[in-house]
Coordinates of C-alpha atoms and ligand atoms in Angstrom, one line a residue:
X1 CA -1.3 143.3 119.8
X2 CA 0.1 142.4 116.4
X3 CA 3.6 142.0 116.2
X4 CA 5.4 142.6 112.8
X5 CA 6.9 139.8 111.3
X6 CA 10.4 140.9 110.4
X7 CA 12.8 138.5 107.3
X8 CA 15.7 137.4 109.0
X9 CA 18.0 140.1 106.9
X10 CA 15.7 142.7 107.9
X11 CA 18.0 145.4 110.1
X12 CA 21.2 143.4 109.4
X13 CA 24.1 145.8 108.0
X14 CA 24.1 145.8 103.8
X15 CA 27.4 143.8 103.3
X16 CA 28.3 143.0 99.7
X17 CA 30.1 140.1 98.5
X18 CA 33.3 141.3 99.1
X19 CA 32.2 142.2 102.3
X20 CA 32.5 145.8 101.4
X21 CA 29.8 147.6 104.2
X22 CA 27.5 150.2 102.4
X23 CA 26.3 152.7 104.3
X24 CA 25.8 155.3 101.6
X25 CA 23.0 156.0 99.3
X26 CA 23.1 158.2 96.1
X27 CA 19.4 159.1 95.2
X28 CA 18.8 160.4 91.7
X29 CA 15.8 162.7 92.7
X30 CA 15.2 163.4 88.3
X31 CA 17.4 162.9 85.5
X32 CA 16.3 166.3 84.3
X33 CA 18.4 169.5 84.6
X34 CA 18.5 173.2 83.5
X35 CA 22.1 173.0 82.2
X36 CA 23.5 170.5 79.8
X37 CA 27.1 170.1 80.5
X38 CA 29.0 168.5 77.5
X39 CA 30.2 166.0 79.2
X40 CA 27.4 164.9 80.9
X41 CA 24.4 164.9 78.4
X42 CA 23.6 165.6 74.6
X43 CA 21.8 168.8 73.8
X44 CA 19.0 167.3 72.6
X45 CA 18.5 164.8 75.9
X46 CA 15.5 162.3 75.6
X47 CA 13.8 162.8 79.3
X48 CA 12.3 160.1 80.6
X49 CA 8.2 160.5 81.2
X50 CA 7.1 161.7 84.6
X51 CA 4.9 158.5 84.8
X52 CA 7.7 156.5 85.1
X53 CA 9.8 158.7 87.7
X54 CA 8.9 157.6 91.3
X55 CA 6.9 160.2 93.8
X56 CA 8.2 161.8 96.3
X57 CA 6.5 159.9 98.7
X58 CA 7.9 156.7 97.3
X59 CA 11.8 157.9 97.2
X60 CA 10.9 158.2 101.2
X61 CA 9.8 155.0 101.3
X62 CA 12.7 153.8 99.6
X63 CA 15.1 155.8 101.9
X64 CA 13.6 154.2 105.2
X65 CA 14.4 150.7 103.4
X66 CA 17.9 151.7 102.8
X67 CA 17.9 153.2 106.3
X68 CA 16.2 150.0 107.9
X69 CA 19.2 148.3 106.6
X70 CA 22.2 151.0 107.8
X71 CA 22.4 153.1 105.3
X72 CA 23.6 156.2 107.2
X73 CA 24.5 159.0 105.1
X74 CA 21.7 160.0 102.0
X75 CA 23.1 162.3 98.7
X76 CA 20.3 163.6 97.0
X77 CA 21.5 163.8 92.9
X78 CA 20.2 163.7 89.7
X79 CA 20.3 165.2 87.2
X80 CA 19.8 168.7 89.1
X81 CA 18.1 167.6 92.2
X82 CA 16.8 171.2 92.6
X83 CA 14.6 171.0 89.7
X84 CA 12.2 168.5 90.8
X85 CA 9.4 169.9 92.3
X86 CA 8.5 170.0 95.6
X87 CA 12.3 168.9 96.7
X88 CA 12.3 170.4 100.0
X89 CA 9.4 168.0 101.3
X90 CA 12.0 164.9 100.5
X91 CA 14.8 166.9 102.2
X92 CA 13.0 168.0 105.3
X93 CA 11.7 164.3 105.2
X94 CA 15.4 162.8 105.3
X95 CA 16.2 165.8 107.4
X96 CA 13.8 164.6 110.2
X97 CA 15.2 161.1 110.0
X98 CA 18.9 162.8 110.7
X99 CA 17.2 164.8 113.9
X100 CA 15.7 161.2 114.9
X101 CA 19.2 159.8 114.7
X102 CA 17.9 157.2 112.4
X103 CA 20.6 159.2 109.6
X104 CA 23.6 160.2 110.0
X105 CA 23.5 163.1 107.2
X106 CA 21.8 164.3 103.8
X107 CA 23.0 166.3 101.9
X108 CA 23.0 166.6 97.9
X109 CA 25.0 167.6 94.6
X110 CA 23.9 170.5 92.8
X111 CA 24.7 172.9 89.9
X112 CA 24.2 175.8 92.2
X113 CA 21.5 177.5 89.9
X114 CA 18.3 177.3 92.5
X115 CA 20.6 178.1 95.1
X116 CA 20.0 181.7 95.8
X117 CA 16.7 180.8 96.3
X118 CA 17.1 177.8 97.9
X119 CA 20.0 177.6 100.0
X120 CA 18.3 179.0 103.4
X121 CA 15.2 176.3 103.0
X122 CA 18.3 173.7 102.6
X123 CA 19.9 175.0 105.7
X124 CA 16.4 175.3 108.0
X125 CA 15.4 171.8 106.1
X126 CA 18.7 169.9 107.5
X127 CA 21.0 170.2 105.0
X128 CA 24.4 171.1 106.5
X129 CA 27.4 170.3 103.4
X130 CA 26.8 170.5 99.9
X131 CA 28.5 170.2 97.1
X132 CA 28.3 172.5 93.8
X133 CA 29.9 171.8 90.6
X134 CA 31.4 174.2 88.9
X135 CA 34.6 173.9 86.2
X136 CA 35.6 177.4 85.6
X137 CA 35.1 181.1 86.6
X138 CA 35.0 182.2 83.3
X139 CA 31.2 183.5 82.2
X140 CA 32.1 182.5 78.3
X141 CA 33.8 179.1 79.7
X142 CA 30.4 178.2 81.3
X143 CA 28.9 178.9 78.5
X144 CA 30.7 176.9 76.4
X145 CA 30.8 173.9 79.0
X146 CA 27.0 174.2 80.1
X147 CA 25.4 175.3 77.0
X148 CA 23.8 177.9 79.8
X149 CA 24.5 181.2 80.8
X150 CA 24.5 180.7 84.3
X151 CA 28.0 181.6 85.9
X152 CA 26.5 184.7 87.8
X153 CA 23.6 182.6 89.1
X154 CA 25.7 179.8 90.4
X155 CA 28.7 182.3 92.1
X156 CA 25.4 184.1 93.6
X157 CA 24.2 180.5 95.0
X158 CA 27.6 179.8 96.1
X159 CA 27.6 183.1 98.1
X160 CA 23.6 182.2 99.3
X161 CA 24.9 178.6 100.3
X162 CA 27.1 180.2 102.6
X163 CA 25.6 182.7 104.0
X164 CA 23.0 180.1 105.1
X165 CA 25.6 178.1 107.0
X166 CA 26.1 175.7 104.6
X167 CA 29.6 173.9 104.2
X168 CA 30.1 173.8 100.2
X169 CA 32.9 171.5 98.4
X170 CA 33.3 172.3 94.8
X171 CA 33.5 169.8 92.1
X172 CA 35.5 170.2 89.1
X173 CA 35.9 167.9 86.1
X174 CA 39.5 168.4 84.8
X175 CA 38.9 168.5 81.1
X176 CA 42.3 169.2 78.4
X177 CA 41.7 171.9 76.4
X178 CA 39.2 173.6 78.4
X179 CA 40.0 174.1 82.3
X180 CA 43.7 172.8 82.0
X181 CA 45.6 175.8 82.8
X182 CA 42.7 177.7 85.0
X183 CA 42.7 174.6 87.6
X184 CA 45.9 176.5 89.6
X185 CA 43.5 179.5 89.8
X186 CA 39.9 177.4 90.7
X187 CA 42.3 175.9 93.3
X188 CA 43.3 179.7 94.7
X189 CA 39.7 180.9 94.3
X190 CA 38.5 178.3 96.4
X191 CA 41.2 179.1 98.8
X192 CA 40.1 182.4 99.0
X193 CA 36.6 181.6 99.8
X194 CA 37.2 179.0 102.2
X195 CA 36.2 176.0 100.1
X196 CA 37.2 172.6 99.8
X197 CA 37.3 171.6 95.8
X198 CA 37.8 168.4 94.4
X199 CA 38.9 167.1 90.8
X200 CA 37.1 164.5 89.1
X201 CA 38.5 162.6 85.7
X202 CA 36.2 162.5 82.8
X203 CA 34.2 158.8 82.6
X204 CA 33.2 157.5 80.0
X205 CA 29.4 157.5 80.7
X206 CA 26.7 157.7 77.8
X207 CA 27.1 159.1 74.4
X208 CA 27.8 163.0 74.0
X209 CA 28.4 165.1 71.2
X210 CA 32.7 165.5 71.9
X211 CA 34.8 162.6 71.7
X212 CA 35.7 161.5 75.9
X213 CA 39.1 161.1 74.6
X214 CA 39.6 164.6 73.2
X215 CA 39.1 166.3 76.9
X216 CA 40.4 163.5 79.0
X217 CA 43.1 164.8 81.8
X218 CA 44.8 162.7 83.4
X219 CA 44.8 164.3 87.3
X220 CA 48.5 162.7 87.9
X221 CA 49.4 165.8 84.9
X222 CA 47.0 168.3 87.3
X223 CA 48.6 167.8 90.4
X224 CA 52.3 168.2 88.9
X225 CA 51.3 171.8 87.5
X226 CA 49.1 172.4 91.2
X227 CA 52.2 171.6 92.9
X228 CA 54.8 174.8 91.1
X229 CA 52.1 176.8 93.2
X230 CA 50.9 175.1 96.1
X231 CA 52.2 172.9 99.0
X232 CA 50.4 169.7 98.7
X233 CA 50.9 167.8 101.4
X234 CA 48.1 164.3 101.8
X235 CA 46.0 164.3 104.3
X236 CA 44.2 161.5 106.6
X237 CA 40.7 163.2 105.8
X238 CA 38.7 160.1 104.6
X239 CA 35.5 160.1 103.6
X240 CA 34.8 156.7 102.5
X241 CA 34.6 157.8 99.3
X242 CA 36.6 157.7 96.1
X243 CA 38.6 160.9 96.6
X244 CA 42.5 161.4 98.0
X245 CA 42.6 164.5 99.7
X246 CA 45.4 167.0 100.2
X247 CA 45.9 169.7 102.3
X248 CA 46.6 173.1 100.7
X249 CA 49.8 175.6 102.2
X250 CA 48.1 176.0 105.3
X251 CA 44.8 177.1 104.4
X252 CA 41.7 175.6 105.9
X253 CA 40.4 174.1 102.4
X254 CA 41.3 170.5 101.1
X255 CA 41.3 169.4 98.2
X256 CA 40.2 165.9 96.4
X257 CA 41.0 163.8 93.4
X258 CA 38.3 161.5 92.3
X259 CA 41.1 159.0 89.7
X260 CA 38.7 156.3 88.1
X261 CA 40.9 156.1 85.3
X262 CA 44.5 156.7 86.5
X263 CA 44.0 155.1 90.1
X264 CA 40.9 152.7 91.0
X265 CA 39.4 153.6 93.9
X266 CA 37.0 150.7 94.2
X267 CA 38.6 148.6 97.2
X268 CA 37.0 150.4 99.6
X269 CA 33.6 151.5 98.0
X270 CA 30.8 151.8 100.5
X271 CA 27.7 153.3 98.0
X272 CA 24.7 152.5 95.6
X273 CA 22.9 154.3 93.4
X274 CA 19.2 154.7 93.0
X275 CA 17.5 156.2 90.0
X276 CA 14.5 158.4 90.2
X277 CA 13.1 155.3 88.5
X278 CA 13.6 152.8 91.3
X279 CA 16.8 151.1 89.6
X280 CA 19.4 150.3 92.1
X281 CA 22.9 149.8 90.4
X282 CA 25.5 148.9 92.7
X283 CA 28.6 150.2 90.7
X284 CA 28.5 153.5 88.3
X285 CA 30.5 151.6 86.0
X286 CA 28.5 148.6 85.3
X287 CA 25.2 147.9 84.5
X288 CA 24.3 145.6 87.0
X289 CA 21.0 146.7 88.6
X290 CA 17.6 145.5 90.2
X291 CA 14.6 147.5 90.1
X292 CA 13.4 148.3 93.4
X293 CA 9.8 149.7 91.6
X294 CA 8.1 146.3 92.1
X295 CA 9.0 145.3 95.8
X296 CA 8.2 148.8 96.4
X297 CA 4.9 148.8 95.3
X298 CA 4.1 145.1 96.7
X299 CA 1.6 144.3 99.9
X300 CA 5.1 143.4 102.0
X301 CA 7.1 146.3 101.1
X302 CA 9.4 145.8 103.9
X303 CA 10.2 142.4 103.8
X304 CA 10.2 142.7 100.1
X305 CA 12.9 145.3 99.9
X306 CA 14.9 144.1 102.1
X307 CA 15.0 140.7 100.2
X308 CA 15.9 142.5 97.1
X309 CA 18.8 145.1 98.7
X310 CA 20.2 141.2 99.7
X311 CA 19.8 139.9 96.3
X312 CA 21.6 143.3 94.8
X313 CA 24.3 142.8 97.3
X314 CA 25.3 139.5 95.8
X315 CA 25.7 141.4 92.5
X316 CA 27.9 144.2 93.9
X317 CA 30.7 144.1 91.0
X318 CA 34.3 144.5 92.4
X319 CA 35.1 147.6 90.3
X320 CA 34.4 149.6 87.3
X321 CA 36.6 148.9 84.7
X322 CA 37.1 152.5 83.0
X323 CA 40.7 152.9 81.6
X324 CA 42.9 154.4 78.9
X325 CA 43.8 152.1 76.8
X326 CA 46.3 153.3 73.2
X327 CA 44.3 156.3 73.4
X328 CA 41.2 155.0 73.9
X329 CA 38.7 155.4 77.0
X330 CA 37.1 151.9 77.9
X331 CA 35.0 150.3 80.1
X332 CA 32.4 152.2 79.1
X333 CA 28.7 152.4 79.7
X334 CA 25.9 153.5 77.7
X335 CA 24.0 155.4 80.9
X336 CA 24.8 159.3 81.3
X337 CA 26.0 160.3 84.8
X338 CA 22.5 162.2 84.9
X339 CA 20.6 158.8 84.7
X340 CA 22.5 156.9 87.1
X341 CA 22.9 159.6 89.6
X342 CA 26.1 161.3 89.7
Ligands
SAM401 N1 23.4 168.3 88.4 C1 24.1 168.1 89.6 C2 25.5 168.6 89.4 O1 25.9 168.9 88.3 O2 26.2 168.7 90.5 C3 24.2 166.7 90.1 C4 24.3 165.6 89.1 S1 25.8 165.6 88.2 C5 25.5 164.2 87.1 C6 27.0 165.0 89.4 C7 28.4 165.2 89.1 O3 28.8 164.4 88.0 C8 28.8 166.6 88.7 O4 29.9 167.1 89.5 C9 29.3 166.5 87.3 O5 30.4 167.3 87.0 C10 29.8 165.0 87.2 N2 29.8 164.4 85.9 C11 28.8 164.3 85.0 N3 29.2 163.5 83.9 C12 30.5 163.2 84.2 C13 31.4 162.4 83.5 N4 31.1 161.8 82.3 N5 32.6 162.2 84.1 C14 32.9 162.7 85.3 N6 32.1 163.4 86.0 C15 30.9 163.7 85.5
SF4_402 FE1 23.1 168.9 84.6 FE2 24.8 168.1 86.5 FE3 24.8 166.9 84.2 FE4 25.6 169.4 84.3 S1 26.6 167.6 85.3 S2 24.2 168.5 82.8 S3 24.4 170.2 85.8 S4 23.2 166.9 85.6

């Protein structure tokens, strides 16, 4: 009987050089999406060609090289993950690996829009916590934010999601001038609905029509106004992620704060991104990056991906470097969230 030959890295725990462990994959599925948020992309967005997006088959394939090397936790992203075709394969695919015990979740980051339709497949496919994005309750707000008419659609997925079972967080980027004084009353909302919500600061990712600047809320501001209506007190919930949490009065919900710009959250980051095109960059901030397309399409996959998840280890920056600086947002970066993966 032949016996594999297996690199020496090969099932070794990805370690970066800060010996930061990362366990966590963010897979851009598409960097297309049926809403085009104003912060996130131009109107007229340039998509890439499907030729160059990587099947479904292949994002698989990638995922068992991630999990060969102890990934444990999968975020399908995009652009809207939902819109790619066929999605459910990948998810009961990843879903399968979490039922094996090989994963230890996937779940995925969604506008909400396909959810009416596809929230019980999500449930049935493994899916158990998702999170929607969604920055106001106000049907002319979304409008104006999404360049879409959606709201209805995504309260309606929302209200499929969980009906299905599924645990949703909400995601809301605090934006001055648009959302400022509703945040108190998302906050309640979600309350009422027995959702967690978390607040994200505006980066300073691709080119868009507004200036960043303009809309920029600092969450320090956010959490002062929160706190005339709410008890706030911090809570030991830890994700591994970038967010503080907080508990809210004495409801059931949390809430987050994601602070790139007012309070680095890099020290502990345990995650990589992969685009729909094979890229993996190591920090959402930099442009660091390796493209995984090549090893993934080589004779010795395996030993070939591994190799490369060690060589994109060593280039694991410390931290992003987005700030405010006299008024202006740096550390910039010329991808869009929906390229990267958000
Ligand atoms: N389409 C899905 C969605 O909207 O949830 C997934 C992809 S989207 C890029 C992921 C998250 O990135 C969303 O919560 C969105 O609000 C956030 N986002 C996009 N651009 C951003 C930016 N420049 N700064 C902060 N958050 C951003
Ligand atoms: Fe699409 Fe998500 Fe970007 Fe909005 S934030 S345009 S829904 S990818």
């Amino acid at each position: 009987m032949d016996v594999p030959v297996k690199s020496s890295s090969e099932n070794k725990q990805l370690t970066d050089q800060f010996g930061r462990t990362i366990n966590y994959l963010r897979l851009s599925v598409t960097d297309r999406c049926d809403l085009r948020c104003r912060y996130c992309m131009a109107e007229d967005m340039t998509f890439l060609p499907k030729s160059d997006v990587l099947t479904l088959e292949e994002l698989c394939e990638l995922s068992s090289a991630f999990i060969a090397r102890g990934v444990r936790r999968i975020r399908l992203t995009g652009g809207e993950p939902l819109v790619r075709k066929n999605i459910l394969w990948l998810v009961r695919a990843l879903g399968s690996k979490v039922e094996q015990g090989l994963l230890d979740e996937v779940t995925l980051t969604t506008n909400g829009t396909q959810l009416p339709t596809m929230a019980e497949d999500l449930y049935r496919a493994g899916v158990r916590r998702i999170n929607v994005s969604l920055d106001t309750l106000s049907a002319e707000g979304f409008k104006a934010i999404s360049r879409r008419d959606k709201l209805e659609t995504v309260l309606e997925g929302i209200q499929a999601a969980k009906a299905a079972g599924l645990r949703v967080k909400i995601n809301t980027v605090a934006m001055r001038n648009f959302n400022e004084t509703e945040i108190p009353d998302l906050v309640e909302w979600a309350v009422q609905e027995g959702l967690d919500l978390t607040l994200i600061e505006t980066m300073p990712l691709g080119e868009v029509q507004d200036a960043r600047e303009s809309s920029y809320l600092p969450l320090t501001a956010v959490k002062n106004a929160l706190e005339q209506r709410f008890t706030l007190e911090p809570s030991t919930h830890k994700t591994g992620g970038p967010a503080r949490y907080f508990s809210v009065g004495d409801s059931k919900s949390r809430l987050g704060m994601i602070t790139p710009l007012t309070n680095n959250f890099c020290d502990g980051c345990n995650r990589v991104r992969v685009t729909c095109t094979g890229r993996i960059y190591m920090c959402l901030g930099q442009d660091d990056h390796i493209d995984l397309r090549a090893a993934l399409r080589s004779q010795g996959k395996e030993e070939e991906l591994s190799a490369a998840l060690d060589t994109a280890m060593g280039l694991k920056p410390k931290g992003h470097d987005f700030a405010m600086s006299n008024g202006q947002m740096v550390g910039k970066v010329d991808r869009h969230m929906s390229q990267t993966g958000g």
